[in-house]
Amino acid sequence: MKKIISVFIIVAFTTTCVALAEKQKYIEGEMFPVPQSTHNGSGYTAIEVGLDGNIYVGTAFYGSSAHLVRFNPRTSKWEDIIDAHKITRETGTGLDSQSKFHAKILVDDDGVIWAATKQGNENFIDRPEFGESSTGYPGGHLFSFNPRTNTVIDHGILRKQEGIMGGAIDRKRKKLYYWSDPKQHFLIYDIQSRQLKDLGTTGGSPRYMAIDAYGRVFGTGRSGIIWMYDPETDMLYDLLVKLEGPGQYKDPYAMVSSKDGKKIFACAIGGEYVMEFDLSTISFSEKSPDTDGSIVCRHVCLSYPEGVSKPGDQHAGVLGKDGCFYFPNVIDKSPYLMKYDPEKKKTECLGEIKIKGNSDLKPLYAQGMCTTKDGTIYMMFISAGSGKQMPFSIVRFNKISVEKK
Amino acid sequence: MKTKILLFLILWKFSSAVLCESFTLKIINLPFPPYQRNVTKLFNIGKNVYGIIPECSYHHGRIITFDDNGVRQVNNLPSDVLVVESVIFNPELTWTWDKSYKKIVVLDPQGVLSIYDNNGHRKEIQTIAGTRPFEKSSYQVSRTFAMGRDNCIYTAGKDGYIFKLNPETMEVKKLNVRLPSVKGREAWASLDAATVTDDGTIYFGTFDGYIASFNPESNVMKNLGKPFRQQRIQALVYFNNIIFGIGGEPDGLPRWFIYDTIAGTFEIGGTLKNTENKLIYEPVNSMIYLENNKIYGSFSGRLGSLFVIQYER
């Protein structure tokens, strides 16, 4: 009996040590604070690398004017590209200001950067003037910036009194895709004709949109539904999610298209699993009473580090150059950088995120991510932290997702 | 003096009772296939409720029927009902059947009133709508007809004047009575919605957001005011001595209100939420009241669903 107890204690001790070792593994990134004059502490999904190798970041300036800024990794210098109120000549304050570049920043083949604004401090339930007062929020603007000519163009308000969110680009068809907040209308902007098409409400508010090899666009719709826009039919479809694997389905938050464009990788806030949406399973024969078809979602593996007992906050995600899905998972106020390898169908915790040379800073929430050509990943962290307050910054992880030869 | 105070207290008590007698609404969405969404018109033939769903071409569409057991698609309306597909599936047209369902009265986007006879032949009657100032090619066209108890059909034309059409004789009369409007907005005075009470009074909702009652016998129009500080009345239904309405601009939020036809008071209900407590953003296309304190309606838009409003007083 004593032997059994001893073995049990040893096993338990070893397991705890392994778990702690896993938990205490760190990954360090270099921090580059966003210029203070361009924000009041946060930014969202608006981060992307341009063809010029610079990192374009959209800021949030609640109650005032959001900015599009550019970070040059070679000189580590920032430039202010767009001051939303200056360009639009709007003077709205509080809820009526162009206070966020929230939508994903999109980069066209010609290097032109596309960015869009929305309102801040949303209060859609009680706010009476929504859609009804000319003095309310005018609506989010779409901007383009050409780095070669240093020219900014304001393409106007896409939908009256609504903000612009989401964001995907079809470079072949020269189309930009967004949705309007709060009415969730799917918006298609034709870059060449500068025409806007509104396909009506999607029923969901996805922060991320994914676009596949056929130019089909996906996002979260009503609960348990993924919507799909097919450019061939110019139609929006609602697909009922059929779950394969353990656990319960949670509507995904961050989603990215796989390297071959045949799958979508996703994670959900508080979700336990990395999700794989298999685009080859889209079927229009199997549907519920109020959907057009169905799609299979597989819970492929746990989304949080081993040894941690609960899932955390997963607000962002990006595809690495190695084809893996990278996302932060904040558990007990500690952000872990997770990597999902679709070939191995496994997640790996790359470590708790720490700031190089600033070990007392504790980053917390990453809202947006992007990957450069050499596999470097940038994450955008808001000003927060359980220890010493971290400034709103981008954090660089050098060449962590290098393309496999 | 004492009598006056007593009278004041009685009146105060009575008005408080009216004001406090509020409604609670329960809005239940009826899930149905996506290709059957965005019902543009609801109507009843006898006890059956039908809905019209136009398709892109406006010459085709689907007809559904529904009850407490669910929604079903039907191939046809009853055989004695005149169907002109290019009319009933065209959301650009304002149309209605006459009392016998053998004629269809139509108002087109150019404001031309016409009638289809039981063989489906169209006869143009006259232009009744007018244009707006500085918009010479854009007609302000009423979006609804009201079927009076006298079996005549009423709508509004240029500068808000009421037109009365007798479908039997095809006679049209321009009445010397107008929809309410503020000075200078007469050209925008058109009908958005209408409903008829048991005593034959017609209640109109106008483009500018006014509610008015109209007595077809005396030709008296009474401006009841605007329930909201905005334009548009999306739909009206009458039951149990109340007018239940939904109003608001299409790109704003729909809001409900009740007009008590006996007390002559409005109750403003606010925005609409579904059973999941989610705000309803899209305007209402059509509403109909049948019985059992249930209002059937249809929201517009891609996910525009049918709904049932159950109310309790």
XYZ file of C-alpha atoms in Angstrom:
718
model
C 0.000 0.000 0.000
C 2.860 2.359 0.932
C 4.477 1.631 -2.427
C 1.279 2.550 -4.279
C 1.000 5.817 -2.365
C 4.670 6.620 -3.058
C 4.250 5.944 -6.793
C 1.102 8.086 -6.836
C 2.915 10.986 -5.129
C 5.857 10.739 -7.538
C 3.556 10.683 -10.585
C 1.521 13.621 -9.268
C 4.681 15.592 -8.498
C 6.201 14.899 -11.897
C 2.955 15.899 -13.683
C 2.801 19.153 -11.730
C 6.442 19.912 -12.523
C 5.874 19.261 -16.226
C 2.796 21.454 -16.176
C 4.648 24.240 -14.398
C 7.566 23.928 -16.758
C 5.135 24.222 -19.677
C 3.470 27.191 -18.022
C 6.702 28.935 -17.217
C 8.071 28.755 -20.749
C 8.388 32.262 -22.093
C 8.544 33.792 -25.535
C 9.997 37.245 -25.825
C 8.986 39.880 -28.335
C 10.288 43.354 -29.051
C 7.886 46.135 -28.172
C 7.322 49.229 -30.333
C 4.874 51.643 -28.706
C 2.468 53.400 -31.081
C 2.945 57.213 -30.938
C 0.899 58.499 -28.044
C -0.603 61.420 -29.929
C -2.485 59.053 -32.248
C -4.572 57.033 -29.778
C -5.848 56.746 -26.257
C -4.685 53.267 -25.498
C -5.997 50.753 -27.973
C -6.400 49.386 -31.438
C -8.203 46.374 -32.876
C -7.795 44.141 -35.907
C -6.333 46.936 -38.048
C -2.771 45.775 -38.580
C -1.141 44.530 -41.773
C 2.201 44.508 -43.493
C 2.391 46.482 -46.715
C 4.223 45.451 -49.877
C 6.828 48.033 -48.842
C 7.582 45.928 -45.757
C 6.142 48.555 -43.412
C 3.583 47.717 -40.768
C 0.321 49.661 -41.043
C -1.645 50.065 -37.832
C -5.056 51.587 -37.209
C -5.563 53.160 -33.826
C -8.566 53.857 -31.638
C -9.037 57.309 -30.177
C -12.290 57.191 -28.264
C -14.303 60.372 -28.563
C -11.880 61.818 -31.081
C -10.102 61.038 -34.325
C -8.537 57.667 -35.086
C -5.249 57.482 -36.965
C -3.626 55.195 -39.477
C 0.065 54.999 -38.642
C 3.008 53.260 -40.280
C 5.920 51.525 -38.635
C 9.168 51.098 -40.519
C 10.881 47.946 -39.159
C 14.208 48.980 -40.641
C 14.383 52.314 -38.819
C 11.948 51.500 -36.008
C 10.249 54.830 -36.753
C 6.568 55.672 -36.907
C 4.733 57.968 -39.303
C 1.213 59.346 -39.065
C -0.550 58.602 -42.346
C -4.241 59.411 -41.778
C -5.887 61.573 -39.155
C -9.506 60.595 -39.828
C -11.061 63.899 -38.801
C -8.476 65.959 -40.604
C -9.077 64.134 -43.877
C -12.865 63.963 -43.613
C -13.172 67.446 -42.075
C -15.576 65.990 -39.571
C -15.746 67.370 -36.074
C -17.853 64.762 -34.281
C -17.133 64.104 -30.658
C -18.043 61.349 -28.224
C -20.131 58.652 -29.880
C -20.216 60.586 -33.139
C -16.483 60.623 -33.849
C -14.491 58.556 -36.346
C -12.751 57.024 -33.386
C -11.610 53.623 -34.605
C -9.789 52.103 -37.513
C -11.171 48.714 -36.559
C -11.540 46.839 -39.851
C -8.625 44.701 -40.987
C -6.195 46.739 -43.068
C -6.161 45.380 -46.612
C -3.302 45.503 -49.096
C -3.857 45.296 -52.838
C -1.446 43.931 -55.459
C -0.344 47.451 -56.351
C 0.630 48.129 -52.737
C -2.344 50.401 -52.037
C -3.465 50.216 -48.416
C -7.181 50.181 -47.600
C -8.458 51.202 -44.170
C -11.897 52.007 -42.785
C -13.304 53.743 -39.723
C -16.103 53.160 -37.284
C -17.640 54.772 -34.249
C -16.330 54.175 -30.735
C -18.008 53.603 -27.369
C -20.889 51.858 -29.103
C -24.242 52.096 -27.423
C -26.599 50.651 -29.950
C -29.365 49.652 -27.585
C -30.083 52.976 -25.924
C -28.758 55.357 -28.488
C -31.864 56.992 -29.964
C -30.293 58.919 -32.793
C -28.878 55.857 -34.521
C -29.800 56.042 -38.175
C -32.228 58.820 -37.493
C -30.419 62.043 -36.786
C -28.303 64.032 -39.176
C -26.261 65.183 -36.196
C -25.410 61.648 -35.117
C -22.511 59.502 -36.280
C -22.199 60.123 -40.053
C -20.947 56.628 -40.906
C -17.559 54.983 -41.357
C -15.271 56.171 -44.162
C -13.212 54.036 -46.503
C -9.715 55.341 -47.211
C -6.969 54.300 -49.550
C -3.315 55.199 -49.157
C -0.817 54.813 -51.953
C 2.675 54.503 -50.418
C 4.318 55.240 -53.759
C 2.661 58.620 -54.197
C 1.965 59.255 -50.519
C -1.641 60.000 -51.441
C -4.662 59.441 -49.236
C -8.117 59.253 -50.808
C -11.332 59.392 -48.799
C -13.737 57.126 -50.686
C -16.634 58.295 -48.576
C -19.121 56.775 -46.189
C -20.063 53.225 -47.092
C -23.291 53.069 -45.099
C -25.075 55.977 -43.484
C -24.521 56.197 -39.708
C -22.909 52.777 -39.472
C -19.328 51.842 -38.798
C -17.198 49.525 -40.957
C -15.799 46.269 -39.625
C -14.396 42.949 -40.790
C -12.467 43.228 -44.014
C -11.223 40.933 -46.770
C -9.797 41.622 -50.205
C -10.176 39.709 -53.464
C -7.180 40.918 -55.436
C -8.252 39.083 -58.579
C -11.718 40.596 -58.698
C -10.617 43.908 -57.158
C -13.256 43.756 -54.475
C -13.194 44.746 -50.797
C -15.551 43.094 -48.346
C -16.735 44.568 -45.069
C -19.784 44.551 -42.866
C -21.577 47.467 -41.275
C -21.946 47.940 -37.558
C -24.496 47.588 -36.012
C -26.877 46.445 -38.771
C -24.403 43.800 -39.951
C -24.929 44.445 -43.648
C -22.483 42.746 -46.000
C -20.804 45.418 -48.120
C -18.915 44.905 -51.348
C -16.746 47.733 -52.623
C -15.582 47.526 -56.222
C -12.135 49.134 -56.336
C -12.235 49.802 -60.076
C -15.738 51.172 -60.468
C -15.808 52.637 -56.938
C -19.311 51.275 -56.562
C -20.765 49.848 -53.385
C -23.129 46.932 -53.151
C -25.076 46.067 -50.017
C -26.265 42.464 -49.808
C -28.227 42.907 -46.600
C -27.746 41.659 -43.111
C -25.510 38.704 -42.264
C -26.899 38.247 -38.769
C -23.459 38.194 -37.172
C -20.649 40.482 -36.136
C -17.398 38.737 -37.067
C -14.241 40.639 -36.269
C -12.464 38.506 -38.830
C -13.468 37.454 -42.319
C -11.770 34.677 -44.278
C -11.477 34.406 -48.047
C -10.765 31.107 -49.793
C -9.080 30.058 -53.032
C -12.280 30.667 -55.018
C -12.766 34.138 -53.623
C -15.586 33.001 -51.368
C -15.850 35.062 -48.193
C -16.788 33.621 -44.807
C -17.783 35.015 -41.433
C -19.763 34.168 -38.332
C -23.467 34.721 -38.747
C -26.346 34.006 -36.458
C -25.530 31.656 -33.624
C -24.351 28.308 -35.000
C -24.193 29.617 -38.555
C -21.338 30.585 -40.860
C -22.297 32.867 -43.718
C -20.641 32.561 -47.092
C -20.530 35.024 -49.978
C -19.975 33.405 -53.359
C -18.732 35.884 -55.992
C -19.841 33.533 -58.796
C -23.492 33.766 -57.811
C -23.150 37.121 -56.060
C -25.193 35.660 -53.209
C -24.879 35.324 -49.465
C -25.607 31.909 -47.985
C -26.175 30.805 -44.416
C -24.446 27.516 -43.600
C -25.449 25.478 -40.579
C -22.343 24.317 -38.712
C -22.146 20.574 -38.207
C -19.662 19.855 -35.446
C -17.305 16.902 -35.523
C -15.162 16.164 -32.504
C -15.438 16.800 -28.795
C -17.083 19.654 -26.904
C -19.699 22.188 -27.799
C -19.588 24.552 -30.746
C -18.868 28.184 -29.984
C -19.123 30.845 -32.652
C -15.568 31.639 -33.755
C -14.028 35.042 -33.245
C -10.687 35.014 -35.027
C -10.605 33.116 -38.316
C -8.055 32.793 -41.107
C -7.930 30.939 -44.364
C -5.424 28.084 -44.636
C -2.451 28.335 -46.973
C -4.142 26.250 -49.679
C -7.425 28.095 -49.154
C -9.280 24.842 -48.510
C -9.863 25.267 -44.808
C -10.533 27.967 -42.282
C -8.763 27.899 -38.933
C -10.539 29.609 -36.097
C -10.785 30.057 -32.364
C -13.481 31.428 -30.120
C -13.505 33.631 -27.042
C -13.509 31.185 -24.159
C -13.390 28.350 -26.664
C -11.635 25.164 -25.718
C -10.718 24.006 -29.202
C -8.974 25.055 -32.364
C -11.560 24.800 -35.103
C -11.079 23.704 -38.668
C -13.862 24.498 -41.101
C -13.549 22.108 -44.011
C -14.628 24.007 -47.113
C -14.914 20.778 -49.101
C -17.856 19.792 -46.887
C -20.062 22.727 -47.877
C -23.333 21.174 -48.878
C -26.584 22.652 -50.055
C -28.556 19.462 -49.632
C -28.371 19.328 -45.860
C -29.874 22.316 -44.175
C -32.013 23.397 -41.269
C -35.352 25.159 -41.735
C -33.762 28.559 -41.982
C -30.363 27.988 -43.595
C -29.196 27.399 -47.152
C -26.780 24.586 -46.472
C -24.202 23.224 -44.072
C -20.479 23.095 -43.361
C -18.442 20.762 -41.165
C -16.392 22.236 -38.337
C -13.894 19.976 -36.592
C -12.622 20.546 -33.108
C -9.127 19.385 -33.889
C -7.306 19.960 -30.604
C -7.295 22.003 -27.430
C -6.578 25.694 -27.885
C -4.835 26.279 -24.558
C -1.527 25.131 -23.091
C -1.238 21.744 -21.504
C -1.357 21.877 -17.748
C -3.707 24.845 -17.765
C -7.126 23.904 -16.566
C -9.313 26.316 -18.475
C -9.661 27.982 -21.851
C -9.020 31.704 -22.131
C -9.527 34.777 -24.239
C -8.694 34.355 -27.927
C -9.187 37.675 -29.672
C -6.806 37.472 -32.607
C -5.200 35.073 -35.047
C -2.985 34.979 -38.101
C -1.637 32.484 -40.593
C 2.128 32.057 -40.361
C 4.355 31.659 -43.399
C 4.780 28.034 -42.316
C 1.039 27.458 -42.799
C 0.385 27.241 -39.063
C -2.292 29.212 -37.239
C -0.920 31.527 -34.544
C -3.126 33.042 -31.878
C -2.787 34.447 -28.377
C -4.673 32.849 -25.516
C -5.002 34.933 -22.358
C -5.436 32.761 -19.310
C -5.542 34.208 -15.796
C -4.258 37.511 -17.180
C -1.270 35.860 -18.835
C -1.062 35.798 -22.644
C 0.294 32.629 -24.222
C 1.299 32.464 -27.851
C -0.232 29.348 -29.366
C 0.602 27.652 -32.628
C -1.682 25.210 -34.396
C 0.012 22.933 -36.885
C -2.607 21.678 -39.376
C -0.375 18.845 -40.587
C 0.180 17.407 -37.137
C -3.289 18.496 -35.952
C -1.670 19.698 -32.767
C -1.331 22.906 -30.833
C 1.888 23.942 -29.244
C 2.292 26.637 -26.634
C 5.252 28.766 -27.686
C 5.327 30.305 -24.243
C 3.951 33.088 -22.141
C 4.483 36.383 -23.948
C 7.077 38.646 -22.381
C 8.573 41.934 -23.530
C 12.265 41.855 -24.334
C 14.213 44.110 -21.971
C 11.063 44.965 -20.024
C 10.418 41.946 -17.878
C 8.245 43.953 -15.488
C 5.761 44.744 -18.267
C 2.911 42.271 -18.607
C 1.190 42.396 -21.958
C -2.429 41.318 -21.859
C -4.807 41.536 -24.807
C -3.659 41.252 -28.392
C -6.356 42.468 -30.769
C -4.692 42.106 -34.132
C -1.835 40.260 -35.838
C 0.046 40.175 -39.120
C 2.831 38.130 -40.701
C 5.688 39.510 -42.781
C 7.350 37.767 -45.729
C 10.154 36.337 -43.569
C 7.732 34.756 -41.121
C 7.981 37.464 -38.463
C 4.734 37.970 -36.599
C 3.574 41.306 -35.227
C 0.914 41.452 -32.542
C -0.932 44.575 -31.475
C -1.380 44.833 -27.701
C -3.709 47.338 -26.095
C -2.618 49.443 -23.145
C -3.377 47.118 -20.278
C -1.652 44.683 -18.045
C -1.887 43.102 -14.680
C 1.520 44.396 -13.660
C 3.119 47.579 -14.885
C 0.804 49.169 -17.479
C 1.957 48.370 -20.969
C 1.649 51.113 -23.598
C -0.433 50.457 -26.725
C 2.211 48.765 -28.867
C 3.038 46.355 -31.573
C 5.204 43.437 -30.466
C 7.520 41.655 -32.893
C 8.350 37.956 -32.843
C 11.226 37.570 -35.256
C 10.924 34.843 -37.881
C 8.830 32.521 -35.742
C 6.752 31.257 -38.658
C 9.390 30.803 -41.353
C 8.126 29.103 -44.506
C 8.991 25.420 -44.707
C 11.247 24.569 -47.642
C -64.697 75.069 -5.986
C -64.936 71.692 -4.193
C -66.782 70.240 -7.193
C -64.053 71.459 -9.504
C -61.350 69.867 -7.356
C -63.332 66.625 -7.203
C -63.810 66.655 -10.980
C -60.114 67.337 -11.447
C -59.196 64.408 -9.178
C -61.570 62.051 -11.021
C -60.185 63.112 -14.395
C -56.624 62.848 -13.101
C -57.309 59.350 -11.778
C -58.922 58.336 -15.070
C -56.066 59.674 -17.205
C -53.493 57.955 -14.975
C -55.336 54.683 -15.428
C -55.239 55.080 -19.200
C -51.581 55.973 -19.204
C -50.595 53.134 -16.896
C -52.496 50.552 -18.855
C -49.474 49.619 -20.878
C -48.925 46.812 -23.307
C -46.282 44.180 -23.228
C -45.180 42.723 -26.498
C -43.659 39.372 -27.183
C -42.173 39.105 -30.644
C -41.647 35.568 -31.828
C -39.762 34.909 -35.011
C -41.060 32.161 -37.226
C -38.080 30.391 -38.778
C -38.616 29.523 -42.402
C -36.405 28.760 -45.378
C -34.196 31.595 -46.573
C -35.687 31.582 -50.040
C -38.970 32.447 -48.382
C -37.688 35.484 -46.532
C -38.600 39.149 -46.959
C -42.364 38.781 -47.361
C -43.449 42.055 -48.932
C -47.169 41.662 -48.399
C -49.360 39.735 -45.996
C -53.073 39.294 -46.585
C -55.858 37.004 -45.589
C -58.427 35.286 -47.722
C -61.000 34.030 -45.293
C -59.116 32.570 -42.371
C -56.000 31.744 -44.346
C -53.003 34.059 -44.129
C -50.821 34.370 -47.207
C -47.549 36.068 -47.927
C -45.955 37.262 -51.154
C -42.208 36.878 -51.734
C -40.935 38.513 -54.924
C -37.941 37.139 -56.779
C -35.363 39.255 -58.530
C -37.144 39.589 -61.849
C -40.310 40.949 -60.183
C -42.388 38.781 -62.498
C -42.039 35.694 -60.405
C -42.158 34.841 -56.787
C -43.464 32.545 -54.132
C -46.650 32.414 -52.175
C -46.637 31.088 -48.649
C -49.316 30.394 -46.142
C -48.848 29.986 -42.434
C -50.596 29.306 -39.200
C -49.680 28.145 -35.696
C -48.260 24.934 -37.171
C -45.695 26.670 -39.354
C -45.042 28.083 -42.780
C -45.765 26.291 -46.056
C -45.249 27.213 -49.648
C -48.337 26.979 -51.837
C -48.487 26.789 -55.577
C -51.540 28.921 -56.061
C -54.024 31.154 -54.377
C -57.668 29.962 -54.404
C -58.925 29.653 -57.986
C -61.411 32.515 -57.745
C -58.648 34.987 -56.843
C -57.199 37.044 -59.697
C -53.401 36.618 -59.924
C -51.331 38.880 -62.165
C -47.768 37.833 -61.456
C -46.149 40.954 -62.878
C -48.140 42.929 -60.343
C -48.248 40.923 -57.149
C -44.539 40.043 -57.234
C -43.417 43.566 -58.054
C -42.544 45.423 -54.849
C -42.321 48.688 -56.810
C -46.077 48.682 -57.262
C -48.776 49.606 -54.777
C -51.638 47.197 -55.285
C -54.678 45.585 -53.741
C -57.558 43.357 -54.653
C -61.089 44.614 -54.662
C -63.574 43.074 -52.259
C -64.329 40.170 -54.623
C -60.635 39.397 -55.283
C -61.484 39.471 -58.990
C -59.918 42.816 -59.749
C -56.541 44.283 -58.865
C -56.042 48.006 -58.412
C -52.503 49.251 -59.054
C -50.582 52.475 -58.526
C -47.293 52.491 -60.399
C -44.090 54.466 -59.623
C -45.232 57.210 -62.032
C -48.392 57.632 -59.998
C -50.709 56.116 -62.608
C -53.763 54.376 -61.238
C -54.957 51.363 -63.226
C -57.165 48.371 -62.747
C -56.866 44.754 -63.908
C -60.176 43.057 -64.639
C -60.950 39.419 -63.947
C -59.344 38.450 -67.272
C -56.120 40.135 -66.273
C -56.557 43.002 -68.743
C -55.180 46.324 -67.580
C -57.087 49.535 -67.920
C -55.351 52.779 -67.141
C -57.543 55.167 -65.193
C -55.601 58.335 -64.488
C -52.450 59.785 -62.952
C -53.103 60.707 -59.367
C -49.647 61.221 -57.827
C -47.595 64.381 -58.153
C -43.910 65.141 -58.228
C -41.928 66.800 -55.518
C -40.485 70.319 -55.865
C -37.230 70.315 -57.850
C -37.624 66.595 -58.608
C -39.673 66.746 -61.760
C -39.372 63.085 -62.626
C -39.758 61.652 -59.157
C -43.304 60.937 -58.067
C -44.469 60.845 -54.484
C -46.516 57.669 -54.646
C -48.682 56.277 -51.865
C -47.612 52.841 -50.687
C -51.008 51.546 -49.676
C -54.699 51.384 -50.414
C -57.481 51.201 -47.824
C -60.548 49.110 -48.483
C -63.523 50.988 -47.064
C -66.616 49.347 -45.618
C -68.410 50.825 -48.656
C -66.231 48.518 -50.803
C -64.543 51.547 -52.309
C -60.774 51.834 -52.343
C -59.048 54.887 -50.912
C -55.574 56.260 -51.382
C -53.780 59.598 -51.557
C -52.497 61.436 -54.592
C -50.859 64.739 -55.464
C -50.455 67.089 -52.487
C -52.094 64.571 -50.175
C -55.590 64.696 -51.696
C -57.649 61.583 -51.070
C -58.892 59.617 -54.072
C -61.836 57.255 -53.909
C -62.124 54.477 -56.448
C -65.218 52.391 -57.021
C -63.880 49.160 -58.540
C -67.318 48.215 -59.845
C -67.865 51.340 -61.921
C -64.144 52.232 -62.186
C -65.152 55.727 -61.213
C -62.453 57.764 -59.458
C -63.252 60.785 -57.333
C -60.758 63.270 -56.006
C -62.155 64.244 -52.617
C -61.790 67.713 -51.215
C -59.864 66.406 -48.250
C -56.112 66.089 -47.713
C -53.638 64.221 -45.583
C -52.080 66.317 -42.833
C -48.778 68.005 -43.522
C -46.908 71.064 -42.443
C -46.867 74.001 -44.827
C -44.487 73.338 -47.677
C -44.535 69.537 -47.224
C -47.829 68.942 -49.038
C -46.004 67.338 -51.970
C -44.657 64.651 -49.630
C -48.067 63.865 -48.135
C -48.604 60.298 -49.263
C -49.862 57.149 -47.616
C -47.503 54.652 -46.036
C -50.068 52.536 -44.193
C -53.777 52.282 -43.496
C -56.242 50.231 -41.463
C -60.012 50.241 -41.123
C -61.979 50.008 -37.875
C -65.255 48.192 -37.238
C -67.257 51.396 -37.672
C -65.680 52.098 -41.042
C -63.264 54.822 -39.932
C -60.028 54.619 -41.873
C -56.776 55.367 -40.077
C -53.975 56.603 -42.274
C -50.228 56.699 -41.603
C -48.376 59.183 -43.781
C -44.901 59.418 -45.281
C -44.131 62.307 -42.918
C -45.200 60.208 -39.925
C -48.677 61.560 -39.183
C -51.628 59.493 -38.081
C -55.014 60.695 -39.278
C -58.538 59.348 -39.056
C -60.881 59.627 -41.991
C -64.623 59.166 -42.074
C -65.607 58.092 -45.601
C -69.256 58.999 -45.011
C -68.665 62.572 -43.955
C -65.320 62.980 -45.712
C -63.855 64.410 -42.534
C -60.134 63.997 -41.938
C -58.758 64.482 -38.438
C -55.051 64.945 -37.845
C -54.128 62.924 -34.752
C -50.533 64.055 -34.726
C -47.225 62.251 -35.005
C -46.368 59.451 -32.607
C -42.662 59.865 -33.370
C -40.417 62.806 -34.063
C -39.511 61.320 -37.419
C -40.992 60.299 -40.737
C -42.663 57.136 -41.984
C -45.365 54.859 -40.645
C -44.362 51.340 -41.697
C -47.555 49.432 -40.901
C -50.868 49.779 -39.051
C -53.386 47.209 -37.802
C -56.667 47.670 -35.977
C -58.117 45.401 -33.294
C -59.935 45.770 -29.962
C -60.418 49.522 -30.387
C -56.734 50.199 -30.791
C -54.497 50.985 -33.728
C -51.188 49.172 -33.389
C -48.487 50.719 -35.511
C -44.830 50.462 -36.299
C -43.038 53.527 -37.582
C -39.674 55.077 -38.184
C -37.417 55.721 -41.131
C -36.243 52.630 -42.996
C -32.590 53.202 -42.186
C -33.377 53.921 -38.559
C -34.923 51.664 -35.955
C -38.528 50.507 -36.111
C -40.582 51.609 -33.099
C -44.078 50.633 -32.076
C -46.968 52.681 -30.814
C -50.621 52.259 -29.972
C -53.422 54.701 -30.613
C -56.441 54.143 -28.418
C -59.415 54.997 -30.639
C -61.741 55.508 -27.663
C -59.494 57.516 -25.344
C -57.838 59.273 -28.274
C -54.390 58.806 -26.758
C -51.078 57.521 -28.018
C -48.890 55.095 -26.152
C -45.316 55.089 -27.397
C -43.711 51.701 -27.110
C -40.138 52.204 -28.234
C -37.915 49.880 -30.206
C -38.646 46.239 -30.927
C -36.710 43.309 -29.546
C -37.054 39.673 -30.367
C -37.306 36.848 -27.856
C -33.491 36.719 -27.654
C -33.617 40.373 -26.508
C -31.891 41.449 -29.700
C -32.820 44.777 -31.186
C -34.712 44.559 -34.478
C -33.008 46.798 -37.022
C -34.948 46.256 -40.207
C -38.254 47.910 -41.057
C -41.539 46.068 -41.188
C -42.959 45.293 -44.606
C -46.454 44.275 -43.681
C -48.702 43.445 -40.715
C -52.051 41.744 -40.386
C -54.373 41.023 -37.479
C -56.638 38.020 -37.539
C -57.810 37.007 -34.089
C -56.695 35.785 -30.641
C -54.685 38.921 -29.864
C -52.059 37.942 -32.407
C -50.534 40.196 -35.004
C -48.671 38.592 -37.879
C -45.991 40.595 -39.569
C -42.945 40.425 -41.763
C -39.644 42.176 -41.349
C -37.791 43.258 -44.457
C -34.230 42.434 -45.452
C -32.155 39.367 -46.182
C -32.961 37.666 -42.907
C -36.345 39.354 -42.673
C -38.529 36.841 -40.926
C -42.161 36.423 -40.276
C -43.126 37.219 -36.742
C -46.012 36.940 -34.367
C -46.629 39.649 -31.832
C -48.496 38.517 -28.764
C -49.601 41.399 -26.651
C -50.997 41.638 -23.180
C -52.661 44.623 -21.656
